[in-house]
PQR file with spaces between the fields and no chain letter, atoms N, CA, C, O and H, PARSE charges and radii, in Angstrom:
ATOM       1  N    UNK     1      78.492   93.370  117.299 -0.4000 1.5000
ATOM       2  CA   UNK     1      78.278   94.800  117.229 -0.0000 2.0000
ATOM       3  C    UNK     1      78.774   95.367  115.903  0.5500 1.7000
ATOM       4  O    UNK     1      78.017   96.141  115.316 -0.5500 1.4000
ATOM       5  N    UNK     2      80.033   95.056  115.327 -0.4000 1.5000
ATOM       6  CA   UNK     2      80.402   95.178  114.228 -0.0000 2.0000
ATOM       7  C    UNK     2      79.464   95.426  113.050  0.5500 1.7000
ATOM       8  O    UNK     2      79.339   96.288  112.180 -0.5500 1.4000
ATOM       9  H    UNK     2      80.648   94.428  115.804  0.4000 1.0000
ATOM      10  N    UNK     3      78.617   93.840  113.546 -0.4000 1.5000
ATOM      11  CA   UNK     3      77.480   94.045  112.189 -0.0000 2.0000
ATOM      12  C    UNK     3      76.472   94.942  112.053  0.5500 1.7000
ATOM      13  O    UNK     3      76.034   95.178  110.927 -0.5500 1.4000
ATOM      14  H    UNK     3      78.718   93.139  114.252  0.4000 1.0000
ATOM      15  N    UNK     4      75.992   95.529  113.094 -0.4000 1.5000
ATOM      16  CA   UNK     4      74.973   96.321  113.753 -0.0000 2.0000
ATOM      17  C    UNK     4      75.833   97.822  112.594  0.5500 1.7000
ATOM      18  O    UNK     4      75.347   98.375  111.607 -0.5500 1.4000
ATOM      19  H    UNK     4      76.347   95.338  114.009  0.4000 1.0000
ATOM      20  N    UNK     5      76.888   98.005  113.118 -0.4000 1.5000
ATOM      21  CA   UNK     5      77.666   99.044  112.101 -0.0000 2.0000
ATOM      22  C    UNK     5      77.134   99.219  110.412  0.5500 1.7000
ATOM      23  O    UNK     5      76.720  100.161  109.737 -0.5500 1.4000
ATOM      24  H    UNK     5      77.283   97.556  113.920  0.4000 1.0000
ATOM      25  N    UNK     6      77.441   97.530  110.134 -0.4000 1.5000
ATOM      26  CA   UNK     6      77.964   97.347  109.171 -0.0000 2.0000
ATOM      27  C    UNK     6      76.499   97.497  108.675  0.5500 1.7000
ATOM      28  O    UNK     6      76.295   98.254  107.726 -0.5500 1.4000
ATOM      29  H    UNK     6      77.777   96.765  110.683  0.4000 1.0000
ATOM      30  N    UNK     7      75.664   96.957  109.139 -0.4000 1.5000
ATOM      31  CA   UNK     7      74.029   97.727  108.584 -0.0000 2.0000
ATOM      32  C    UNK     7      73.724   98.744  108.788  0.5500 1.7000
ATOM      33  O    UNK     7      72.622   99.088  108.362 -0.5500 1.4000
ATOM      34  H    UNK     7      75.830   96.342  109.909  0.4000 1.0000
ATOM      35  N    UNK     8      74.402   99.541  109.402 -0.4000 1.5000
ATOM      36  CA   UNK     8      74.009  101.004  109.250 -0.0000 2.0000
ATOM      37  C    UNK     8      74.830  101.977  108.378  0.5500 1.7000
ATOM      38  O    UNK     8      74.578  103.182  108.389 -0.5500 1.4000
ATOM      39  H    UNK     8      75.298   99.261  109.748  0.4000 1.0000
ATOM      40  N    UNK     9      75.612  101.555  107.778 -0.4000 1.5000
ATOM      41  CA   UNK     9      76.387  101.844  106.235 -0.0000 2.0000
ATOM      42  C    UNK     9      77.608  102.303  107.329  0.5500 1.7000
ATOM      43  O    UNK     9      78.639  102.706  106.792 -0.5500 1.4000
ATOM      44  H    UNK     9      75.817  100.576  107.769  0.4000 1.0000
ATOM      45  N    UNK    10      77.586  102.283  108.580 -0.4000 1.5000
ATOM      46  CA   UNK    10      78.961  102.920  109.093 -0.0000 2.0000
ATOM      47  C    UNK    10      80.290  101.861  108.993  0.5500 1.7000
ATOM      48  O    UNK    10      80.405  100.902  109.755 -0.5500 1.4000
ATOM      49  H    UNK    10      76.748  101.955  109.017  0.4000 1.0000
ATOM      50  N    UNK    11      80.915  102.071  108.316 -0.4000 1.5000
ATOM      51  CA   UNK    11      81.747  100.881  107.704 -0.0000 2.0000
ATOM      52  C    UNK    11      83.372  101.439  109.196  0.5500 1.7000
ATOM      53  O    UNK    11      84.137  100.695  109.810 -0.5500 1.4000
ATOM      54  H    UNK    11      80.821  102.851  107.696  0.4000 1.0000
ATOM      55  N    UNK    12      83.277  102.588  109.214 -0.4000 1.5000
ATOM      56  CA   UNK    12      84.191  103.600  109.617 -0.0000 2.0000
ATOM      57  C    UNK    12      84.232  102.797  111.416  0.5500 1.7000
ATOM      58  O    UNK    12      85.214  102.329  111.991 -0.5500 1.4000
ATOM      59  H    UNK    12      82.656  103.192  108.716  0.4000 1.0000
ATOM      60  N    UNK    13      82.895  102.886  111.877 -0.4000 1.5000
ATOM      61  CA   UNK    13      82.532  102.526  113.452 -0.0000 2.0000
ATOM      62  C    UNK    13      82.498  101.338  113.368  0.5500 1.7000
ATOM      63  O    UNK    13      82.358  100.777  114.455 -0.5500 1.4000
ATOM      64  H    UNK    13      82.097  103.266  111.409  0.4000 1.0000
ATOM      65  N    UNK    14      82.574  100.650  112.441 -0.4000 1.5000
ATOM      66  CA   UNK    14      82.411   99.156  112.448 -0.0000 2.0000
ATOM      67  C    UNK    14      84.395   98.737  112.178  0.5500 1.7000
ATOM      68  O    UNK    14      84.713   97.611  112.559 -0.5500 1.4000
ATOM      69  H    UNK    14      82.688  101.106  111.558  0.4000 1.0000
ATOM      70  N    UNK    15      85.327   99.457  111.684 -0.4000 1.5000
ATOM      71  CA   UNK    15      86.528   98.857  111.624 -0.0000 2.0000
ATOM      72  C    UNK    15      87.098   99.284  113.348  0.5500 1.7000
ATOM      73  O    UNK    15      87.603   98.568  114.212 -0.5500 1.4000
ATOM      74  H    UNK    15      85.068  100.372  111.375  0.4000 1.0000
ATOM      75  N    UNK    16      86.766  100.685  113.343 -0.4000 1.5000
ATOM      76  CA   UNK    16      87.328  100.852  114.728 -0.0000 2.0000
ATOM      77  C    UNK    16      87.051   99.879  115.862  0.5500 1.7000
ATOM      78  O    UNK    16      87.828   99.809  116.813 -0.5500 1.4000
ATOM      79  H    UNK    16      86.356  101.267  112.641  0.4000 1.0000
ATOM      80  N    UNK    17      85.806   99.020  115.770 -0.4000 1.5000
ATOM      81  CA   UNK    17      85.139   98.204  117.377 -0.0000 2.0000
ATOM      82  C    UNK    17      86.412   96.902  116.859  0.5500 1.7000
ATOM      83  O    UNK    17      87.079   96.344  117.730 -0.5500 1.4000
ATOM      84  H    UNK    17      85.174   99.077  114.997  0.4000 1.0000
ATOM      85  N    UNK    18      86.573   96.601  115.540 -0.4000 1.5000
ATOM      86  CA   UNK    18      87.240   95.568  115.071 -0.0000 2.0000
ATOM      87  C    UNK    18      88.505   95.858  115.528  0.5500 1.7000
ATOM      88  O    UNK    18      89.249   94.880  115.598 -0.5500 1.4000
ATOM      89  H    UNK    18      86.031   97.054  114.833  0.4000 1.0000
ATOM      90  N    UNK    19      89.008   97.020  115.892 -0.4000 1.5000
ATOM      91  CA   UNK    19      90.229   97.163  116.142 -0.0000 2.0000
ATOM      92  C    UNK    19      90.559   96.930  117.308  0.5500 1.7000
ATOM      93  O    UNK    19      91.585   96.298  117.556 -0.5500 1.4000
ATOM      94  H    UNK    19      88.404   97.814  115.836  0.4000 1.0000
ATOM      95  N    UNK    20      89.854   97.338  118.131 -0.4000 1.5000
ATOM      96  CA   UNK    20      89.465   97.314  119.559 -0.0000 2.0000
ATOM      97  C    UNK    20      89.707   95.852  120.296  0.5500 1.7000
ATOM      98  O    UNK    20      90.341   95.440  121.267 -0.5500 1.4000
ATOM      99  H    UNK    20      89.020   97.852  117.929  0.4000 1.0000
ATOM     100  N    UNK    21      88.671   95.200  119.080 -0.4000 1.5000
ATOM     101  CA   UNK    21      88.724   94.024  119.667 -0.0000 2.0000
ATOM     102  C    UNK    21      89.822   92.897  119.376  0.5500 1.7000
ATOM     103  O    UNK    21      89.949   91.773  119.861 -0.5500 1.4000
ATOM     104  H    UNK    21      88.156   95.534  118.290  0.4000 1.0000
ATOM     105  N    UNK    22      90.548   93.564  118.446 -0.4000 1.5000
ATOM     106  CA   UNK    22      92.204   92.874  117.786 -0.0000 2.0000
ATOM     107  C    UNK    22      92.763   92.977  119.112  0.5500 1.7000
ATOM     108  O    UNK    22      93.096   92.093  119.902 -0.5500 1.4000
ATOM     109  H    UNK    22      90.445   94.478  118.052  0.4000 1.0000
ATOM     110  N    UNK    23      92.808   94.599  119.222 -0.4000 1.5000
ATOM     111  CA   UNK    23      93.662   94.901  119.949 -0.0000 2.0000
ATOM     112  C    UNK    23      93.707   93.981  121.837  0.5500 1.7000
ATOM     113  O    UNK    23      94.628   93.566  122.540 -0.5500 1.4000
ATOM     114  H    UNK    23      92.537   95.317  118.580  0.4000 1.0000
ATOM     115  N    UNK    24      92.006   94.034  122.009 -0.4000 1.5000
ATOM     116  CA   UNK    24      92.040   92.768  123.211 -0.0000 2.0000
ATOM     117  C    UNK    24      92.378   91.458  123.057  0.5500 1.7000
ATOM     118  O    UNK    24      93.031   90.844  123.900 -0.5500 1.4000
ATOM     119  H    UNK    24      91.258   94.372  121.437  0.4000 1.0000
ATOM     120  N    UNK    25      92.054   91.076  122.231 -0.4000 1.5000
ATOM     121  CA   UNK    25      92.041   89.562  122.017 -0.0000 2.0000
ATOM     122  C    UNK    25      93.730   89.262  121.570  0.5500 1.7000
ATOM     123  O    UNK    25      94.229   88.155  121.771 -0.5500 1.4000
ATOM     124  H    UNK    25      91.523   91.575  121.547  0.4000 1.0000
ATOM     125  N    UNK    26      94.379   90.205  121.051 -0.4000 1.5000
ATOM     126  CA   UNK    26      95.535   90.162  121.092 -0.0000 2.0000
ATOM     127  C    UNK    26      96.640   89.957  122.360  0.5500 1.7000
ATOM     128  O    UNK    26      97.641   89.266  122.551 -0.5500 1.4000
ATOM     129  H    UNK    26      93.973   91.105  120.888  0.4000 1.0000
ATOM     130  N    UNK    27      95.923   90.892  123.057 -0.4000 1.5000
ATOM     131  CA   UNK    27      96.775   90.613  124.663 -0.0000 2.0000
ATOM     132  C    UNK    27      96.299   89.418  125.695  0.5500 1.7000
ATOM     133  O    UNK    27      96.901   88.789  126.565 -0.5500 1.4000
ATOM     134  H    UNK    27      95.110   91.454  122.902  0.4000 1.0000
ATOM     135  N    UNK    28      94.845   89.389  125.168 -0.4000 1.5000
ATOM     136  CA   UNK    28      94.527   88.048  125.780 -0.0000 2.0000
ATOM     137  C    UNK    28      95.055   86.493  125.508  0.5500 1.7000
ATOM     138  O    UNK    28      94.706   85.515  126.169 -0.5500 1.4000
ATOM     139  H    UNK    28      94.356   89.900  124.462  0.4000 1.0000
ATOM     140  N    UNK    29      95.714   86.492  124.703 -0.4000 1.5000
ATOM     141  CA   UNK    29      96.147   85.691  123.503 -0.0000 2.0000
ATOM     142  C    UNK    29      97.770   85.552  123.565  0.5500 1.7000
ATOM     143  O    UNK    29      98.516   84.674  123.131 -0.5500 1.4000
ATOM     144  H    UNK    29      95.997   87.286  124.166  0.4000 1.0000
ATOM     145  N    UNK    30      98.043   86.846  124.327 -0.4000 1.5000
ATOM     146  CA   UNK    30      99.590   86.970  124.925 -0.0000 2.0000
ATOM     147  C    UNK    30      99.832   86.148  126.342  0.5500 1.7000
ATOM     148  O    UNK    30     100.815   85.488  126.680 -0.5500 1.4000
ATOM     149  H    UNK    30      97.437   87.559  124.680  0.4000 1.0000
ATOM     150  N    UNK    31      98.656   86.403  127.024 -0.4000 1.5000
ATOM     151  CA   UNK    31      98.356   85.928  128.587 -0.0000 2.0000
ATOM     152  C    UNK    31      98.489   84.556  128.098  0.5500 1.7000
ATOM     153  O    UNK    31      99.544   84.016  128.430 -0.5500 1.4000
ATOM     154  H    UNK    31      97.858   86.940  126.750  0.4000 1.0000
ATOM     155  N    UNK    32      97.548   83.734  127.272 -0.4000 1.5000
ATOM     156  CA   UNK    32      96.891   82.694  127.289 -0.0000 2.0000
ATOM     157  C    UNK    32      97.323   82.047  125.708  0.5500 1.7000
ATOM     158  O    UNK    32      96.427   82.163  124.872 -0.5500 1.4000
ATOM     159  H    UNK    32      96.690   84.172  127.003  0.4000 1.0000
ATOM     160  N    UNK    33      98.497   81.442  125.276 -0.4000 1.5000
ATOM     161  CA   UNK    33      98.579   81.139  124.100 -0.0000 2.0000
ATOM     162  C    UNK    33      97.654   80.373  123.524  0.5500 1.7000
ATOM     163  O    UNK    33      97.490   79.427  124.294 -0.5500 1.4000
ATOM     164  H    UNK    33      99.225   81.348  125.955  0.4000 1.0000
ATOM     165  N    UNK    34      97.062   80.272  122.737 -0.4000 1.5000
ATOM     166  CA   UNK    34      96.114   79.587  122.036 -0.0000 2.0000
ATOM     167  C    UNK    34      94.768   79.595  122.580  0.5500 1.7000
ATOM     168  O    UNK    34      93.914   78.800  122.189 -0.5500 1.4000
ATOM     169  H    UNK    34      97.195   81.041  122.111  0.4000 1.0000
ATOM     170  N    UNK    35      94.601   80.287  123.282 -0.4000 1.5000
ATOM     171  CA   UNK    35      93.192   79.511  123.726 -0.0000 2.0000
ATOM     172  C    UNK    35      91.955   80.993  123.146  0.5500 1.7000
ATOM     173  O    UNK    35      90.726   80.986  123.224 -0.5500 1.4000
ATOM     174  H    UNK    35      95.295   80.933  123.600  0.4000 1.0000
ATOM     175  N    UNK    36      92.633   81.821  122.738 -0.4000 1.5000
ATOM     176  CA   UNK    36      91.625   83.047  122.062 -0.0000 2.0000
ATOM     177  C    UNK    36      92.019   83.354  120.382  0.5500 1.7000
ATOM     178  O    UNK    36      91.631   84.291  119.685 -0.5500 1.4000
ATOM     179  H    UNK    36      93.631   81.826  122.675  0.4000 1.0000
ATOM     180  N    UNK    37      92.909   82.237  120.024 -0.4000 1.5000
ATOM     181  CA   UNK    37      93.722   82.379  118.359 -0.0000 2.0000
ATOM     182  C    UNK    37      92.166   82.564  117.624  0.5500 1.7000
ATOM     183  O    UNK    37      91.891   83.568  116.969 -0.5500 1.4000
ATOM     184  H    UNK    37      93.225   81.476  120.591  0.4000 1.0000
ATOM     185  N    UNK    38      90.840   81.010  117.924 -0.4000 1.5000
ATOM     186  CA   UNK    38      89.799   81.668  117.086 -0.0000 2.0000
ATOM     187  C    UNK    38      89.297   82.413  116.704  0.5500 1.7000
ATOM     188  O    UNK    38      88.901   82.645  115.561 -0.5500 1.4000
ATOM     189  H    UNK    38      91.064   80.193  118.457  0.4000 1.0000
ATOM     190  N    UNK    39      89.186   83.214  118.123 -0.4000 1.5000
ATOM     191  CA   UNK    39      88.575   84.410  118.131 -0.0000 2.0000
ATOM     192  C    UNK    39      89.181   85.376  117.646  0.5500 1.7000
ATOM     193  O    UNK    39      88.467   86.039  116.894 -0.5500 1.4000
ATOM     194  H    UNK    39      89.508   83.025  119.051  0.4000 1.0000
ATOM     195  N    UNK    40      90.610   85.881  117.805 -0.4000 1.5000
ATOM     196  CA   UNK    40      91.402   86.493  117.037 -0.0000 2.0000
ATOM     197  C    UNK    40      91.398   86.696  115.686  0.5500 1.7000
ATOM     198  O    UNK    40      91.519   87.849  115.273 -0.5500 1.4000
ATOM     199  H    UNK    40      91.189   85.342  118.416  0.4000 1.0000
ATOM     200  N    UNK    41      91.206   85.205  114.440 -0.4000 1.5000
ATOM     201  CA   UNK    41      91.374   85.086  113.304 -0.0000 2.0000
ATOM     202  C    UNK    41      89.641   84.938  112.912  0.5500 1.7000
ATOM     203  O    UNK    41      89.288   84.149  112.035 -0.5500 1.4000
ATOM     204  H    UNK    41      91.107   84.268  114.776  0.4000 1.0000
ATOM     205  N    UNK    42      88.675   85.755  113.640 -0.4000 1.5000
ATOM     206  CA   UNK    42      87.698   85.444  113.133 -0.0000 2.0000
ATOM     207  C    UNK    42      87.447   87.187  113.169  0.5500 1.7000
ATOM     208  O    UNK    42      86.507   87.575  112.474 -0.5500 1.4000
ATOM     209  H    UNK    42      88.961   86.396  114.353  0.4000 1.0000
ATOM     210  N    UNK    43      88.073   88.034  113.780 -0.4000 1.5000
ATOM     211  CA   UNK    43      87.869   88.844  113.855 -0.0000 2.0000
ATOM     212  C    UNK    43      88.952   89.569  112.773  0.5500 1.7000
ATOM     213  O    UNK    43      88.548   90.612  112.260 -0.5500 1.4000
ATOM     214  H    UNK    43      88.837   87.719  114.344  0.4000 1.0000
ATOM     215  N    UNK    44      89.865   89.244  112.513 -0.4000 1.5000
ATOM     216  CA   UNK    44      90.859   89.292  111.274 -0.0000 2.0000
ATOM     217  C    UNK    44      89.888   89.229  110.100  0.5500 1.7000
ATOM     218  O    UNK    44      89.746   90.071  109.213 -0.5500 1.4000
ATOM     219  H    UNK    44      90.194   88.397  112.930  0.4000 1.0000
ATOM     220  N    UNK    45      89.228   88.042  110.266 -0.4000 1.5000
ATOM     221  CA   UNK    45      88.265   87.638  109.290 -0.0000 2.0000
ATOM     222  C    UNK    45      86.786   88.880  108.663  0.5500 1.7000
ATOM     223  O    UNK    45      86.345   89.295  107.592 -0.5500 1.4000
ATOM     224  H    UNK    45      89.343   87.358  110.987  0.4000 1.0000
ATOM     225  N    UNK    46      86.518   89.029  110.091 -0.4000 1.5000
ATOM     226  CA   UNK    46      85.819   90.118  109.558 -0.0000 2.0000
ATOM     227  C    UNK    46      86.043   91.101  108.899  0.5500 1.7000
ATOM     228  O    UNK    46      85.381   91.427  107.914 -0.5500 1.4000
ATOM     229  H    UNK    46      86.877   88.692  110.961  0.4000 1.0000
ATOM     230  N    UNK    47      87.267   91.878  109.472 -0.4000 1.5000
ATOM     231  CA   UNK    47      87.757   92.437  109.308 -0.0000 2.0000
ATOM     232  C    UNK    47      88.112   92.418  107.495  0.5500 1.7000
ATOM     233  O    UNK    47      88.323   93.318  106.682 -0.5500 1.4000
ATOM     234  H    UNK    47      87.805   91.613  110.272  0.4000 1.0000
ATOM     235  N    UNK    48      88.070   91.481  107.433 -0.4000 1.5000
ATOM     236  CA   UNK    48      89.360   91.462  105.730 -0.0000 2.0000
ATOM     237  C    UNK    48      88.178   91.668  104.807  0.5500 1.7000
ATOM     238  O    UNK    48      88.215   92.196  103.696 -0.5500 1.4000
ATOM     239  H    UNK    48      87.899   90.750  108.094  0.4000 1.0000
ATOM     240  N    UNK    49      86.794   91.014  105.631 -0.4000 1.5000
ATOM     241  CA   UNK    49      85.468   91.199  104.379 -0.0000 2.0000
ATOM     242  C    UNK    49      85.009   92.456  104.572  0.5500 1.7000
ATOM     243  O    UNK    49      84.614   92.941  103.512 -0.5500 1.4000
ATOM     244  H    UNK    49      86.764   90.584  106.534  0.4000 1.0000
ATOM     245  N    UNK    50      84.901   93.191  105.521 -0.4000 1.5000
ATOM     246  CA   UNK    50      84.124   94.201  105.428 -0.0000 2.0000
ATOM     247  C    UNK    50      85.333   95.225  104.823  0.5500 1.7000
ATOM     248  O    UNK    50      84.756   96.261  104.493 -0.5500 1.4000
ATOM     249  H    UNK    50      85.222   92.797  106.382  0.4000 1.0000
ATOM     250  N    UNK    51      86.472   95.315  104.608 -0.4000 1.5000
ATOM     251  CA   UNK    51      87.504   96.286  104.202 -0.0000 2.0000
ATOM     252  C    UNK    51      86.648   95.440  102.249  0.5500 1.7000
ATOM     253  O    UNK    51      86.200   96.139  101.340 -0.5500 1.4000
ATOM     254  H    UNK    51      86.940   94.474  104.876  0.4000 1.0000
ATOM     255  N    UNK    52      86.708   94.155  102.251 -0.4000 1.5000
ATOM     256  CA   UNK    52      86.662   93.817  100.871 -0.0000 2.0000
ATOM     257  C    UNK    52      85.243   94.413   99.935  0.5500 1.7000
ATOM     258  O    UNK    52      85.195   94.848   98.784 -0.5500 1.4000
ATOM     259  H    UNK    52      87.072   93.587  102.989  0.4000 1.0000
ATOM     260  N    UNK    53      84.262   94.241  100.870 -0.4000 1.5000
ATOM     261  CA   UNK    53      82.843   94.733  100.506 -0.0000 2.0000
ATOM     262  C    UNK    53      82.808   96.092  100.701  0.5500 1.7000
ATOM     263  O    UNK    53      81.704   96.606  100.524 -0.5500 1.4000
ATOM     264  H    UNK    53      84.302   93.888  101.805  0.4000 1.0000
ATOM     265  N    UNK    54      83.866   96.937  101.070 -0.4000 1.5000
ATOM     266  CA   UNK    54      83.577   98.251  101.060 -0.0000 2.0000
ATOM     267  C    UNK    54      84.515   98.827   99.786  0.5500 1.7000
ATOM     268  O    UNK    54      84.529  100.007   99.433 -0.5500 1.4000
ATOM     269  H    UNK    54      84.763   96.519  101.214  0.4000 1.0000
ATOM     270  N    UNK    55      85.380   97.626   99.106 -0.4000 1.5000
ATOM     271  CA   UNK    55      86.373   98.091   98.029 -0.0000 2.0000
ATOM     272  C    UNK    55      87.701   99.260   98.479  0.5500 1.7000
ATOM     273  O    UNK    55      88.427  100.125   97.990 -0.5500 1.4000
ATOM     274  H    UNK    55      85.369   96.668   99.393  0.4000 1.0000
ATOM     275  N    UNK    56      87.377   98.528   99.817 -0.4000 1.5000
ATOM     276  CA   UNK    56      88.944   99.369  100.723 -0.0000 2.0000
ATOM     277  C    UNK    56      90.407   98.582  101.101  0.5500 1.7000
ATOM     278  O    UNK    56      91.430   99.017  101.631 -0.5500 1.4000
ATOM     279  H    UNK    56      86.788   97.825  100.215  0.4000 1.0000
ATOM     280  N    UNK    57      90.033   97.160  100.568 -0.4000 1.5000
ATOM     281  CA   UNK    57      91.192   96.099  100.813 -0.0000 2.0000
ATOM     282  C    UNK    57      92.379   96.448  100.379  0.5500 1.7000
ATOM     283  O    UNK    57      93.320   96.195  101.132 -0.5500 1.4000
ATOM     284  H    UNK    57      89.202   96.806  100.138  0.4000 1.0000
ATOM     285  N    UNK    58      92.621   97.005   99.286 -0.4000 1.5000
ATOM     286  CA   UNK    58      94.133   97.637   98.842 -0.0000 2.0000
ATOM     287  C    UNK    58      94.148   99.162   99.178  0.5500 1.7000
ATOM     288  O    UNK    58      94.820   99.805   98.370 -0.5500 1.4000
ATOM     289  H    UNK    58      91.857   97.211   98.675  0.4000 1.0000
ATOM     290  N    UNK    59      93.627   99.829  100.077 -0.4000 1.5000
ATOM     291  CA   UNK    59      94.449  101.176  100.716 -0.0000 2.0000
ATOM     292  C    UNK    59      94.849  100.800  101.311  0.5500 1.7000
ATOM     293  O    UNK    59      94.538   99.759  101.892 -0.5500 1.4000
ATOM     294  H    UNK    59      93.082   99.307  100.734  0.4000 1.0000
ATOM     295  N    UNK    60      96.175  101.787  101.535 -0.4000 1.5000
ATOM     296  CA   UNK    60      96.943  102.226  102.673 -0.0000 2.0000
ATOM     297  C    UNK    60      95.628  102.707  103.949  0.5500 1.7000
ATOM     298  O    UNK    60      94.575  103.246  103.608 -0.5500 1.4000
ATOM     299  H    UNK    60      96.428  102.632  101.064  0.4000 1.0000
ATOM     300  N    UNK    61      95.886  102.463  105.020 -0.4000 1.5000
ATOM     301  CA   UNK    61      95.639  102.576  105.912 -0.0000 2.0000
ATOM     302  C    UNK    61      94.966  103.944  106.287  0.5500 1.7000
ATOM     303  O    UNK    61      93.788  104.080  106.617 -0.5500 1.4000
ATOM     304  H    UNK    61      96.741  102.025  105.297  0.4000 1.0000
ATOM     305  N    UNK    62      96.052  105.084  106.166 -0.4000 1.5000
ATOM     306  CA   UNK    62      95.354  106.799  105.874 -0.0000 2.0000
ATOM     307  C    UNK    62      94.736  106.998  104.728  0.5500 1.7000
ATOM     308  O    UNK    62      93.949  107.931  104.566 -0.5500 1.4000
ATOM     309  H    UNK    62      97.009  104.974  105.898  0.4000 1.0000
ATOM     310  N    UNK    63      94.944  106.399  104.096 -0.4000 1.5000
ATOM     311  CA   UNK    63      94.212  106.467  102.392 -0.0000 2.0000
ATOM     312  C    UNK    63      92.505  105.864  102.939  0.5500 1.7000
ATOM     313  O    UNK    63      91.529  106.560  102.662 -0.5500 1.4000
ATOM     314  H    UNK    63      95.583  105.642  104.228  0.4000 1.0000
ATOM     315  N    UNK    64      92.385  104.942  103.475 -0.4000 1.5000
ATOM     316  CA   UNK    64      91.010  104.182  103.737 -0.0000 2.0000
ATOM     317  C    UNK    64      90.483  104.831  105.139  0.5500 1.7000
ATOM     318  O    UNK    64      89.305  104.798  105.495 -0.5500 1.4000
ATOM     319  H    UNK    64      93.179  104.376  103.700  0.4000 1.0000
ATOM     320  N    UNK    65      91.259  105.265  105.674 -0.4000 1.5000
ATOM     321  CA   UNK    65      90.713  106.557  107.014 -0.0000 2.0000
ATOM     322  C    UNK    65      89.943  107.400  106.259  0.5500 1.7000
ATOM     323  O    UNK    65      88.725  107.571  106.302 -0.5500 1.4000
ATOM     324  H    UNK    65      92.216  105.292  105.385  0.4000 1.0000
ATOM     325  N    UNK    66      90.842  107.955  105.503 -0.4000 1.5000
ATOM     326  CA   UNK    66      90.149  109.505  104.667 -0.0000 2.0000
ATOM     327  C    UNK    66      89.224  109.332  103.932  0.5500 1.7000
ATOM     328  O    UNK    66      88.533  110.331  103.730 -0.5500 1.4000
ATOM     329  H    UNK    66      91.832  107.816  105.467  0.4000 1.0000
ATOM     330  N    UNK    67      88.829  108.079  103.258 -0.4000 1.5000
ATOM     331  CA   UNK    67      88.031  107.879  102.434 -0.0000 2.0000
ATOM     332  C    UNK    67      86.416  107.372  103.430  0.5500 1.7000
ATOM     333  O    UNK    67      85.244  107.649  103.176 -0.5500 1.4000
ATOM     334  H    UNK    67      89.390  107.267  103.422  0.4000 1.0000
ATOM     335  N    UNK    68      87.003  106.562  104.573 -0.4000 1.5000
ATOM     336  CA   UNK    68      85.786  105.963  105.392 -0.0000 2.0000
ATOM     337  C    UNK    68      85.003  107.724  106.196  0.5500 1.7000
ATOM     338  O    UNK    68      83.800  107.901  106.391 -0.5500 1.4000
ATOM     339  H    UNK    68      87.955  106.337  104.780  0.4000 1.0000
ATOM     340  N    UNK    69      85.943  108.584  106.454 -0.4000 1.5000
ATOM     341  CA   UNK    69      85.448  109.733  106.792 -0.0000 2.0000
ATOM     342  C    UNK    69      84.780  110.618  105.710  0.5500 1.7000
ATOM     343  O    UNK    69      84.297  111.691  106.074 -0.5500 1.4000
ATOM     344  H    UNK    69      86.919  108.440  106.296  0.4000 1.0000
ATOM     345  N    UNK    70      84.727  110.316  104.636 -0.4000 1.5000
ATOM     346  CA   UNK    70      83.759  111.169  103.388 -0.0000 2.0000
ATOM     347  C    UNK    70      85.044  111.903  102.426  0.5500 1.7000
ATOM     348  O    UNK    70      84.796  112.924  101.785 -0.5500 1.4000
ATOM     349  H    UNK    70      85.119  109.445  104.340  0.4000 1.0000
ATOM     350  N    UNK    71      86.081  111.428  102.410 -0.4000 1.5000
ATOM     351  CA   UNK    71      87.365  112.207  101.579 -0.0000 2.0000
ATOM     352  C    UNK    71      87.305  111.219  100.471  0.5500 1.7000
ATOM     353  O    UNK    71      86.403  110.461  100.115 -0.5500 1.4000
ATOM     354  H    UNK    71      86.282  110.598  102.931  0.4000 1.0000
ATOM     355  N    UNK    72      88.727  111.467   99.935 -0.4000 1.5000
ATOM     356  CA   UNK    72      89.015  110.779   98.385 -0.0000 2.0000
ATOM     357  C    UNK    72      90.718  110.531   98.526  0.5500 1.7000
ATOM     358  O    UNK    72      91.515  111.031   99.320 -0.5500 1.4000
ATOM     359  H    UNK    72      89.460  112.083  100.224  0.4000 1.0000
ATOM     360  N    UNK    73      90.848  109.907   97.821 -0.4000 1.5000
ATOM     361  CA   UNK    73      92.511  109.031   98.513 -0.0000 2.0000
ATOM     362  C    UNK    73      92.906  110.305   97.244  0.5500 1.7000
ATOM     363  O    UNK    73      92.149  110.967   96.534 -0.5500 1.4000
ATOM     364  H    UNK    73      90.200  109.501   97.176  0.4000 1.0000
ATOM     365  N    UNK    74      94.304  110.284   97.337 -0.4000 1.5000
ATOM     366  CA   UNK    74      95.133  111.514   96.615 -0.0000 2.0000
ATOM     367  C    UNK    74      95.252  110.968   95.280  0.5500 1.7000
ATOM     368  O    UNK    74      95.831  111.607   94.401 -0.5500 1.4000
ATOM     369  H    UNK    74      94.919  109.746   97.913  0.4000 1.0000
């Protein structure tokens, strides 16, 4: 689904589903040691390219909010 985002230039709806899904696969991963780590670090993974292809990899976090919403970092 991410990618579905990520072709529709919404870079913004595409980090949030990524977060989402950190955020599950994280607790699933708490339940179940190892057995969802792939999935975890593939979604890390995405994660690190689409922040890289959007030239958002070195903001701060509110800095790359404001900017994915149509702003300008300070």
């Amino acid at each position: 689904m991410a990618a579905c985002y990520r072709e529709e230039d919404d870079a913004e709806g595409a980090l949030e589903l990524l977060s989402e899904s950190e955020a599950v696969f994280s607790r699933l991963g708490a339940r179940h040691p190892g057995a969802f780590a792939a999935r975890f670090e593939a979604i890390g993974a995405a994660r690190a390219e689409l922040l890289r292809r959007s030239g958002l990899e070195d903001l701060p976090g509110q800095d790359r909010a404001r900017v994915l919403q149509g702003g300008s970092t300070p």
